[in-house]
């Protein structure tokens, strides 16, 4: 048997982290077993589905690197197939027309609640002999009335539902459009899916869907219902907990591998190991090892992972992702030093790519001003002497490399009998606008001679204008 899994989001919003984790688990399971991973867009909710949401889902999957072997398939392209299956169920006696109005259904539920019964459709139209005229009926699936349905779940074990607890669900609306539980079964059947990994909010749908599979004499996939993700406060993860859309994490400066590593550990573990490459995830992940309990999202842990990946990834890889964030700063990274060289200087100093980009702007654009405290302390009449001397020294430097630059800073400090910091900090403030940067010699080497000298000139002008004693 070839393992076939799927990710089937509804395009009614962004790709959220819960969906991304489900997609990751499905992708890993397929890859581990040499199977196929399918992407299906469940867009039958025409009122809420949008092209923008479809694009957001596809963009999120691409950014995460969760490549799919087939798809994306769209349910709106399969309406004729759903009608065909609905007709089949109707013809074989497993479906019937229901003419009950909304008011009738509400009265039914109110009476059941008054009788302390579970509100459910009572099947009154199952054997209707004289249907009312001028009413467009829905079509309901004729659920078995005896026995039980066993959902064989890879995470929860066998979950048993009595058929008497399940009512006859609607499989086609009065306008003929199919409903979720019908379309999912038809798609999973036609796409020969062997394993369905999805959120545990779908667990109650599974017995109903299994009964439809059985009515169609189709193989039932193996289910795995993944517990939900909670926020730090124990409530279900939502927008109020911060970024919950996958591309929000991109925008906040996270690397995709950091987010994937974090998501795989939400409810699954392999001993005490925290860091997992994609290859290790594929090798070690088993859906049966996922916890039954909900997991809590911890942003601090995600930041820790992100910092690890920033430090340990190749500069070339970081540069590819950092380029987007430089663009967000209004910087064209091709107009300046090689971004890879900038990354090499900044890798040890940033927790997110947003932070790295903000700290790297000065390599491409001169600071518009100076930090007030930094300027007051370091851009003074006294430091102007050091800056003027360094301008001369750097102007005549034969080789613009870190070591010769360092030697000239040292020589200046020795000439004026001051510590190297007295010389270096004014230069640092001049080129960055602040007192923070990577080591100054390598910073200037990457920045380049022209930009360095121009920055020193501007600092000298600023000192002259402000005359800070």
mmCIF file of C-alpha atoms in Angstrom, residues 81-401:
data_model
loop_
_atom_site.group_PDB
_atom_site.id
_atom_site.type_symbol
_atom_site.label_atom_id
_atom_site.label_comp_id
_atom_site.label_asym_id
_atom_site.label_seq_id
_atom_site.Cartn_x
_atom_site.Cartn_y
_atom_site.Cartn_z
ATOM 1 C CA UNK A 81 -18.721 14.490 -9.205
ATOM 2 C CA UNK A 82 -20.436 15.290 -5.886
ATOM 3 C CA UNK A 83 -23.832 15.378 -7.586
ATOM 4 C CA UNK A 84 -23.076 11.991 -9.108
ATOM 5 C CA UNK A 85 -22.299 10.461 -5.707
ATOM 6 C CA UNK A 86 -25.325 12.100 -4.060
ATOM 7 C CA UNK A 87 -27.501 10.600 -6.799
ATOM 8 C CA UNK A 88 -25.858 7.215 -6.193
ATOM 9 C CA UNK A 89 -26.628 7.353 -2.468
ATOM 10 C CA UNK A 90 -30.189 8.396 -3.229
ATOM 11 C CA UNK A 91 -30.703 5.579 -5.729
ATOM 12 C CA UNK A 92 -29.328 2.897 -3.436
ATOM 13 C CA UNK A 93 -31.606 3.991 -0.586
ATOM 14 C CA UNK A 94 -28.949 5.643 1.570
ATOM 15 C CA UNK A 95 -30.294 9.182 1.164
ATOM 16 C CA UNK A 96 -33.680 10.896 1.150
ATOM 17 C CA UNK A 97 -35.329 14.279 0.692
ATOM 18 C CA UNK A 98 -36.086 16.330 3.789
ATOM 19 C CA UNK A 99 -38.691 19.093 3.607
ATOM 20 C CA UNK A 100 -38.435 20.373 7.188
ATOM 21 C CA UNK A 101 -38.265 24.148 7.467
ATOM 22 C CA UNK A 102 -35.899 25.998 9.805
ATOM 23 C CA UNK A 103 -38.818 26.705 12.134
ATOM 24 C CA UNK A 104 -39.746 23.031 12.212
ATOM 25 C CA UNK A 105 -36.180 22.033 13.039
ATOM 26 C CA UNK A 106 -35.917 24.645 15.789
ATOM 27 C CA UNK A 107 -39.218 23.524 17.346
ATOM 28 C CA UNK A 108 -37.920 19.959 17.231
ATOM 29 C CA UNK A 109 -34.711 20.899 19.039
ATOM 30 C CA UNK A 110 -36.543 22.960 21.670
ATOM 31 C CA UNK A 111 -38.802 20.026 22.471
ATOM 32 C CA UNK A 112 -35.813 17.695 22.733
ATOM 33 C CA UNK A 113 -34.015 20.093 25.060
ATOM 34 C CA UNK A 114 -37.156 20.349 27.194
ATOM 35 C CA UNK A 115 -37.163 16.544 27.402
ATOM 36 C CA UNK A 116 -33.465 16.632 28.364
ATOM 37 C CA UNK A 117 -32.609 14.852 25.121
ATOM 38 C CA UNK A 118 -29.672 15.543 22.814
ATOM 39 C CA UNK A 119 -30.897 17.905 20.059
ATOM 40 C CA UNK A 120 -30.791 16.035 16.768
ATOM 41 C CA UNK A 121 -32.831 15.499 13.648
ATOM 42 C CA UNK A 122 -35.448 12.822 14.383
ATOM 43 C CA UNK A 123 -35.664 11.391 10.856
ATOM 44 C CA UNK A 124 -39.313 12.312 10.354
ATOM 45 C CA UNK A 125 -38.888 12.674 6.570
ATOM 46 C CA UNK A 126 -37.257 9.252 6.133
ATOM 47 C CA UNK A 127 -40.536 7.600 5.220
ATOM 48 C CA UNK A 128 -42.526 10.614 4.069
ATOM 49 C CA UNK A 129 -45.201 9.477 1.634
ATOM 50 C CA UNK A 130 -46.743 12.831 0.686
ATOM 51 C CA UNK A 131 -44.056 15.515 0.396
ATOM 52 C CA UNK A 132 -45.294 19.122 0.537
ATOM 53 C CA UNK A 133 -45.399 21.120 -2.663
ATOM 54 C CA UNK A 134 -43.455 24.290 -3.403
ATOM 55 C CA UNK A 135 -40.639 23.344 -0.985
ATOM 56 C CA UNK A 136 -37.090 22.815 -2.186
ATOM 57 C CA UNK A 137 -35.870 19.912 -0.057
ATOM 58 C CA UNK A 138 -32.415 19.180 1.251
ATOM 59 C CA UNK A 139 -30.950 15.694 0.924
ATOM 60 C CA UNK A 140 -29.987 13.814 4.060
ATOM 61 C CA UNK A 141 -27.797 10.761 4.448
ATOM 62 C CA UNK A 142 -29.660 7.844 5.975
ATOM 63 C CA UNK A 143 -27.414 7.042 8.911
ATOM 64 C CA UNK A 144 -27.615 3.483 10.308
ATOM 65 C CA UNK A 145 -29.868 3.300 13.362
ATOM 66 C CA UNK A 146 -28.212 0.321 15.020
ATOM 67 C CA UNK A 147 -24.713 -0.682 16.043
ATOM 68 C CA UNK A 148 -21.697 1.513 16.527
ATOM 69 C CA UNK A 149 -18.940 3.172 14.542
ATOM 70 C CA UNK A 150 -15.344 2.615 15.631
ATOM 71 C CA UNK A 151 -12.956 5.395 14.642
ATOM 72 C CA UNK A 152 -9.538 3.782 14.538
ATOM 73 C CA UNK A 153 -7.345 6.687 15.535
ATOM 74 C CA UNK A 154 -3.549 6.557 15.475
ATOM 75 C CA UNK A 155 -3.328 9.062 18.335
ATOM 76 C CA UNK A 156 -6.358 8.304 20.496
ATOM 77 C CA UNK A 157 -6.817 4.609 19.827
ATOM 78 C CA UNK A 158 -10.298 3.287 19.074
ATOM 79 C CA UNK A 159 -13.063 5.828 19.662
ATOM 80 C CA UNK A 160 -16.575 4.346 19.644
ATOM 81 C CA UNK A 161 -19.732 6.213 18.640
ATOM 82 C CA UNK A 162 -23.200 4.671 18.854
ATOM 83 C CA UNK A 163 -25.216 5.153 15.692
ATOM 84 C CA UNK A 164 -28.203 6.160 17.808
ATOM 85 C CA UNK A 165 -26.214 9.276 18.766
ATOM 86 C CA UNK A 166 -25.775 10.308 15.133
ATOM 87 C CA UNK A 167 -28.584 11.928 13.197
ATOM 88 C CA UNK A 168 -29.158 12.018 9.448
ATOM 89 C CA UNK A 169 -26.821 14.735 8.301
ATOM 90 C CA UNK A 170 -27.529 16.956 5.317
ATOM 91 C CA UNK A 171 -25.352 16.056 2.319
ATOM 92 C CA UNK A 172 -26.929 18.455 -0.195
ATOM 93 C CA UNK A 173 -28.520 21.831 0.463
ATOM 94 C CA UNK A 174 -31.810 22.904 -1.056
ATOM 95 C CA UNK A 175 -29.929 24.579 -3.919
ATOM 96 C CA UNK A 176 -28.208 21.259 -4.679
ATOM 97 C CA UNK A 177 -24.776 22.292 -3.384
ATOM 98 C CA UNK A 178 -22.933 19.577 -1.443
ATOM 99 C CA UNK A 179 -21.972 19.886 2.229
ATOM 100 C CA UNK A 180 -18.610 19.391 3.906
ATOM 101 C CA UNK A 181 -19.035 15.851 5.204
ATOM 102 C CA UNK A 182 -20.066 14.595 1.763
ATOM 103 C CA UNK A 183 -17.366 16.361 -0.247
ATOM 104 C CA UNK A 184 -14.594 15.259 2.118
ATOM 105 C CA UNK A 185 -15.577 11.613 1.799
ATOM 106 C CA UNK A 186 -15.843 11.755 -1.994
ATOM 107 C CA UNK A 187 -12.478 13.499 -2.302
ATOM 108 C CA UNK A 188 -10.685 11.170 0.122
ATOM 109 C CA UNK A 189 -12.177 8.200 -1.713
ATOM 110 C CA UNK A 190 -11.384 9.422 -5.234
ATOM 111 C CA UNK A 191 -7.879 10.526 -4.259
ATOM 112 C CA UNK A 192 -7.202 7.121 -2.672
ATOM 113 C CA UNK A 193 -6.090 8.654 0.611
ATOM 114 C CA UNK A 194 -4.865 6.107 3.130
ATOM 115 C CA UNK A 195 -4.272 8.356 6.137
ATOM 116 C CA UNK A 196 -6.154 11.458 7.254
ATOM 117 C CA UNK A 197 -4.343 13.658 9.780
ATOM 118 C CA UNK A 198 -6.393 16.620 10.967
ATOM 119 C CA UNK A 199 -7.404 18.658 14.007
ATOM 120 C CA UNK A 200 -9.364 16.977 16.785
ATOM 121 C CA UNK A 201 -12.250 19.378 16.180
ATOM 122 C CA UNK A 202 -13.095 16.993 13.323
ATOM 123 C CA UNK A 203 -13.322 13.895 15.532
ATOM 124 C CA UNK A 204 -17.113 14.098 15.784
ATOM 125 C CA UNK A 205 -17.339 14.237 11.984
ATOM 126 C CA UNK A 206 -15.411 10.999 11.582
ATOM 127 C CA UNK A 207 -18.160 8.478 12.477
ATOM 128 C CA UNK A 208 -20.564 10.207 10.102
ATOM 129 C CA UNK A 209 -17.968 10.153 7.346
ATOM 130 C CA UNK A 210 -17.129 6.505 8.014
ATOM 131 C CA UNK A 211 -20.784 5.588 7.563
ATOM 132 C CA UNK A 212 -20.772 7.358 4.186
ATOM 133 C CA UNK A 213 -17.562 5.533 3.205
ATOM 134 C CA UNK A 214 -19.246 2.263 4.103
ATOM 135 C CA UNK A 215 -22.376 3.141 2.138
ATOM 136 C CA UNK A 216 -20.163 3.793 -0.898
ATOM 137 C CA UNK A 217 -18.259 0.542 -0.245
ATOM 138 C CA UNK A 218 -15.023 2.527 -0.138
ATOM 139 C CA UNK A 219 -11.904 1.932 1.944
ATOM 140 C CA UNK A 220 -11.885 3.988 5.130
ATOM 141 C CA UNK A 221 -8.614 5.881 5.699
ATOM 142 C CA UNK A 222 -6.764 5.638 8.995
ATOM 143 C CA UNK A 223 -7.519 8.731 11.073
ATOM 144 C CA UNK A 224 -5.256 10.737 13.362
ATOM 145 C CA UNK A 225 -6.861 13.617 15.225
ATOM 146 C CA UNK A 226 -4.278 16.119 16.422
ATOM 147 C CA UNK A 227 -5.044 18.075 19.630
ATOM 148 C CA UNK A 228 -5.477 21.825 19.376
ATOM 149 C CA UNK A 229 -2.836 24.449 20.147
ATOM 150 C CA UNK A 230 -3.388 26.712 23.135
ATOM 151 C CA UNK A 231 -1.953 30.121 23.933
ATOM 152 C CA UNK A 232 0.256 30.800 26.952
ATOM 153 C CA UNK A 233 -2.887 31.517 28.980
ATOM 154 C CA UNK A 234 -4.463 28.135 28.254
ATOM 155 C CA UNK A 235 -7.096 29.526 25.877
ATOM 156 C CA UNK A 236 -7.339 28.392 22.278
ATOM 157 C CA UNK A 237 -4.691 30.118 20.159
ATOM 158 C CA UNK A 238 -6.117 33.204 18.484
ATOM 159 C CA UNK A 239 -5.132 36.603 17.132
ATOM 160 C CA UNK A 240 -5.017 38.089 20.605
ATOM 161 C CA UNK A 241 -2.013 35.875 21.378
ATOM 162 C CA UNK A 242 -0.048 37.602 18.632
ATOM 163 C CA UNK A 243 0.909 36.342 15.204
ATOM 164 C CA UNK A 244 -1.012 33.185 14.377
ATOM 165 C CA UNK A 245 -0.763 33.262 10.577
ATOM 166 C CA UNK A 246 2.272 31.560 9.065
ATOM 167 C CA UNK A 247 3.274 34.576 6.982
ATOM 168 C CA UNK A 248 3.039 36.767 10.093
ATOM 169 C CA UNK A 249 5.974 34.760 11.426
ATOM 170 C CA UNK A 250 7.857 35.398 8.192
ATOM 171 C CA UNK A 251 7.127 39.110 8.592
ATOM 172 C CA UNK A 252 8.317 39.053 12.208
ATOM 173 C CA UNK A 253 11.684 37.676 11.158
ATOM 174 C CA UNK A 254 11.477 33.952 11.777
ATOM 175 C CA UNK A 255 13.147 31.398 9.549
ATOM 176 C CA UNK A 256 10.832 28.701 8.155
ATOM 177 C CA UNK A 257 12.987 25.893 9.559
ATOM 178 C CA UNK A 258 12.749 27.449 13.030
ATOM 179 C CA UNK A 259 8.950 27.516 12.824
ATOM 180 C CA UNK A 260 8.833 23.941 11.479
ATOM 181 C CA UNK A 261 11.149 22.751 14.241
ATOM 182 C CA UNK A 262 8.945 24.480 16.802
ATOM 183 C CA UNK A 263 5.701 23.106 15.359
ATOM 184 C CA UNK A 264 6.922 19.514 15.228
ATOM 185 C CA UNK A 265 7.662 19.720 18.965
ATOM 186 C CA UNK A 266 4.150 20.954 19.744
ATOM 187 C CA UNK A 267 2.716 17.664 20.935
ATOM 188 C CA UNK A 268 5.512 15.359 19.755
ATOM 189 C CA UNK A 269 8.939 14.611 21.131
ATOM 190 C CA UNK A 270 11.936 12.353 20.681
ATOM 191 C CA UNK A 271 13.588 12.066 24.063
ATOM 192 C CA UNK A 272 15.026 15.394 25.125
ATOM 193 C CA UNK A 273 16.087 16.427 21.629
ATOM 194 C CA UNK A 274 15.086 19.988 20.781
ATOM 195 C CA UNK A 275 16.767 20.688 17.438
ATOM 196 C CA UNK A 276 15.601 18.706 14.404
ATOM 197 C CA UNK A 277 16.649 19.064 10.809
ATOM 198 C CA UNK A 278 14.012 18.203 8.211
ATOM 199 C CA UNK A 279 15.792 14.911 7.523
ATOM 200 C CA UNK A 280 15.708 14.071 11.223
ATOM 201 C CA UNK A 281 12.032 14.945 11.421
ATOM 202 C CA UNK A 282 11.261 12.600 8.544
ATOM 203 C CA UNK A 283 13.348 9.830 10.060
ATOM 204 C CA UNK A 284 12.098 10.106 13.645
ATOM 205 C CA UNK A 285 8.519 11.411 13.437
ATOM 206 C CA UNK A 286 5.691 8.977 14.114
ATOM 207 C CA UNK A 287 2.101 10.182 14.283
ATOM 208 C CA UNK A 288 1.355 7.527 16.923
ATOM 209 C CA UNK A 289 3.736 9.329 19.303
ATOM 210 C CA UNK A 290 1.760 12.596 19.236
ATOM 211 C CA UNK A 291 0.302 13.476 22.634
ATOM 212 C CA UNK A 292 -3.430 13.319 23.207
ATOM 213 C CA UNK A 293 -3.386 16.522 25.274
ATOM 214 C CA UNK A 294 -3.380 20.029 23.836
ATOM 215 C CA UNK A 295 -0.076 21.890 23.537
ATOM 216 C CA UNK A 296 0.687 25.458 24.597
ATOM 217 C CA UNK A 297 2.417 27.890 22.274
ATOM 218 C CA UNK A 298 5.522 29.454 23.824
ATOM 219 C CA UNK A 299 6.887 32.399 21.878
ATOM 220 C CA UNK A 300 10.076 32.551 23.948
ATOM 221 C CA UNK A 301 10.928 29.001 22.899
ATOM 222 C CA UNK A 302 10.307 29.873 19.252
ATOM 223 C CA UNK A 303 12.616 32.900 19.540
ATOM 224 C CA UNK A 304 15.298 30.673 21.081
ATOM 225 C CA UNK A 305 15.017 28.250 18.167
ATOM 226 C CA UNK A 306 15.083 31.076 15.657
ATOM 227 C CA UNK A 307 18.252 32.498 17.160
ATOM 228 C CA UNK A 308 19.834 29.040 16.989
ATOM 229 C CA UNK A 309 19.031 28.700 13.283
ATOM 230 C CA UNK A 310 20.246 32.221 12.526
ATOM 231 C CA UNK A 311 23.564 31.415 14.216
ATOM 232 C CA UNK A 312 24.062 27.994 12.648
ATOM 233 C CA UNK A 313 22.679 28.356 9.117
ATOM 234 C CA UNK A 314 24.923 29.265 6.207
ATOM 235 C CA UNK A 315 25.247 33.001 5.487
ATOM 236 C CA UNK A 316 23.938 32.326 1.982
ATOM 237 C CA UNK A 317 20.730 30.795 3.376
ATOM 238 C CA UNK A 318 20.216 33.639 5.845
ATOM 239 C CA UNK A 319 20.869 36.208 3.125
ATOM 240 C CA UNK A 320 18.120 34.752 0.934
ATOM 241 C CA UNK A 321 15.589 35.306 3.706
ATOM 242 C CA UNK A 322 17.108 38.556 4.981
ATOM 243 C CA UNK A 323 16.748 40.144 1.542
ATOM 244 C CA UNK A 324 12.962 40.392 2.025
ATOM 245 C CA UNK A 325 13.399 42.199 5.334
ATOM 246 C CA UNK A 326 15.944 44.610 3.875
ATOM 247 C CA UNK A 327 13.330 45.448 1.272
ATOM 248 C CA UNK A 328 10.886 46.162 4.102
ATOM 249 C CA UNK A 329 13.441 48.705 5.351
ATOM 250 C CA UNK A 330 13.429 50.383 1.948
ATOM 251 C CA UNK A 331 16.826 48.908 1.083
ATOM 252 C CA UNK A 332 17.845 47.333 -2.215
ATOM 253 C CA UNK A 333 20.541 44.925 -0.973
ATOM 254 C CA UNK A 334 22.155 44.823 -4.410
ATOM 255 C CA UNK A 335 23.111 48.475 -3.977
ATOM 256 C CA UNK A 336 25.879 48.029 -1.440
ATOM 257 C CA UNK A 337 28.047 45.358 0.143
ATOM 258 C CA UNK A 338 27.239 41.711 -0.512
ATOM 259 C CA UNK A 339 24.406 40.706 1.803
ATOM 260 C CA UNK A 340 26.245 37.485 2.645
ATOM 261 C CA UNK A 341 29.133 39.558 4.070
ATOM 262 C CA UNK A 342 26.693 41.562 6.189
ATOM 263 C CA UNK A 343 25.072 38.371 7.476
ATOM 264 C CA UNK A 344 28.454 36.972 8.522
ATOM 265 C CA UNK A 345 28.929 40.029 10.737
ATOM 266 C CA UNK A 346 25.432 39.948 12.221
ATOM 267 C CA UNK A 347 24.652 36.241 12.712
ATOM 268 C CA UNK A 348 25.759 36.135 16.331
ATOM 269 C CA UNK A 349 23.924 39.330 17.209
ATOM 270 C CA UNK A 350 20.273 38.900 16.177
ATOM 271 C CA UNK A 351 17.319 36.864 17.405
ATOM 272 C CA UNK A 352 15.141 37.644 14.373
ATOM 273 C CA UNK A 353 15.723 38.734 10.803
ATOM 274 C CA UNK A 354 13.751 41.909 11.481
ATOM 275 C CA UNK A 355 16.299 42.791 14.147
ATOM 276 C CA UNK A 356 19.172 41.871 11.826
ATOM 277 C CA UNK A 357 17.752 44.004 9.018
ATOM 278 C CA UNK A 358 17.237 47.026 11.267
ATOM 279 C CA UNK A 359 20.813 46.699 12.552
ATOM 280 C CA UNK A 360 22.175 46.411 9.012
ATOM 281 C CA UNK A 361 20.552 49.422 7.368
ATOM 282 C CA UNK A 362 23.677 51.570 7.864
ATOM 283 C CA UNK A 363 25.623 49.338 5.481
ATOM 284 C CA UNK A 364 23.356 50.569 2.671
ATOM 285 C CA UNK A 365 22.049 53.937 3.830
ATOM 286 C CA UNK A 366 23.785 56.547 5.974
ATOM 287 C CA UNK A 367 22.035 57.133 9.324
ATOM 288 C CA UNK A 368 19.663 60.086 9.254
ATOM 289 C CA UNK A 369 20.779 61.118 12.699
ATOM 290 C CA UNK A 370 22.580 59.955 15.806
ATOM 291 C CA UNK A 371 21.278 58.411 18.979
ATOM 292 C CA UNK A 372 21.116 61.332 21.427
ATOM 293 C CA UNK A 373 23.032 59.684 24.264
ATOM 294 C CA UNK A 374 25.579 58.164 21.904
ATOM 295 C CA UNK A 375 26.264 61.524 20.246
ATOM 296 C CA UNK A 376 26.507 63.418 23.512
ATOM 297 C CA UNK A 377 29.120 61.018 24.835
ATOM 298 C CA UNK A 378 31.101 60.237 21.679
ATOM 299 C CA UNK A 379 30.758 63.101 19.187
ATOM 300 C CA UNK A 380 32.602 65.818 21.100
ATOM 301 C CA UNK A 381 35.234 68.443 20.397
ATOM 302 C CA UNK A 382 37.805 66.054 21.837
ATOM 303 C CA UNK A 383 36.722 63.110 19.688
ATOM 304 C CA UNK A 384 36.815 65.380 16.605
ATOM 305 C CA UNK A 385 40.597 65.311 16.891
ATOM 306 C CA UNK A 386 40.581 61.508 16.737
ATOM 307 C CA UNK A 387 38.088 61.482 13.880
ATOM 308 C CA UNK A 388 40.131 63.964 11.833
ATOM 309 C CA UNK A 389 43.285 61.916 12.375
ATOM 310 C CA UNK A 390 41.515 58.674 11.423
ATOM 311 C CA UNK A 391 40.152 60.296 8.291
ATOM 312 C CA UNK A 392 43.689 61.005 7.146
ATOM 313 C CA UNK A 393 44.901 57.554 8.077
ATOM 314 C CA UNK A 394 42.043 55.729 6.372
ATOM 315 C CA UNK A 395 42.176 57.918 3.271
ATOM 316 C CA UNK A 396 45.731 56.803 2.593
ATOM 317 C CA UNK A 397 45.239 53.155 3.462
ATOM 318 C CA UNK A 398 46.666 51.001 0.669
ATOM 319 C CA UNK A 399 44.529 47.930 1.422
ATOM 320 C CA UNK A 400 40.963 48.331 2.690
ATOM 321 C CA UNK A 401 40.785 45.223 4.856
#
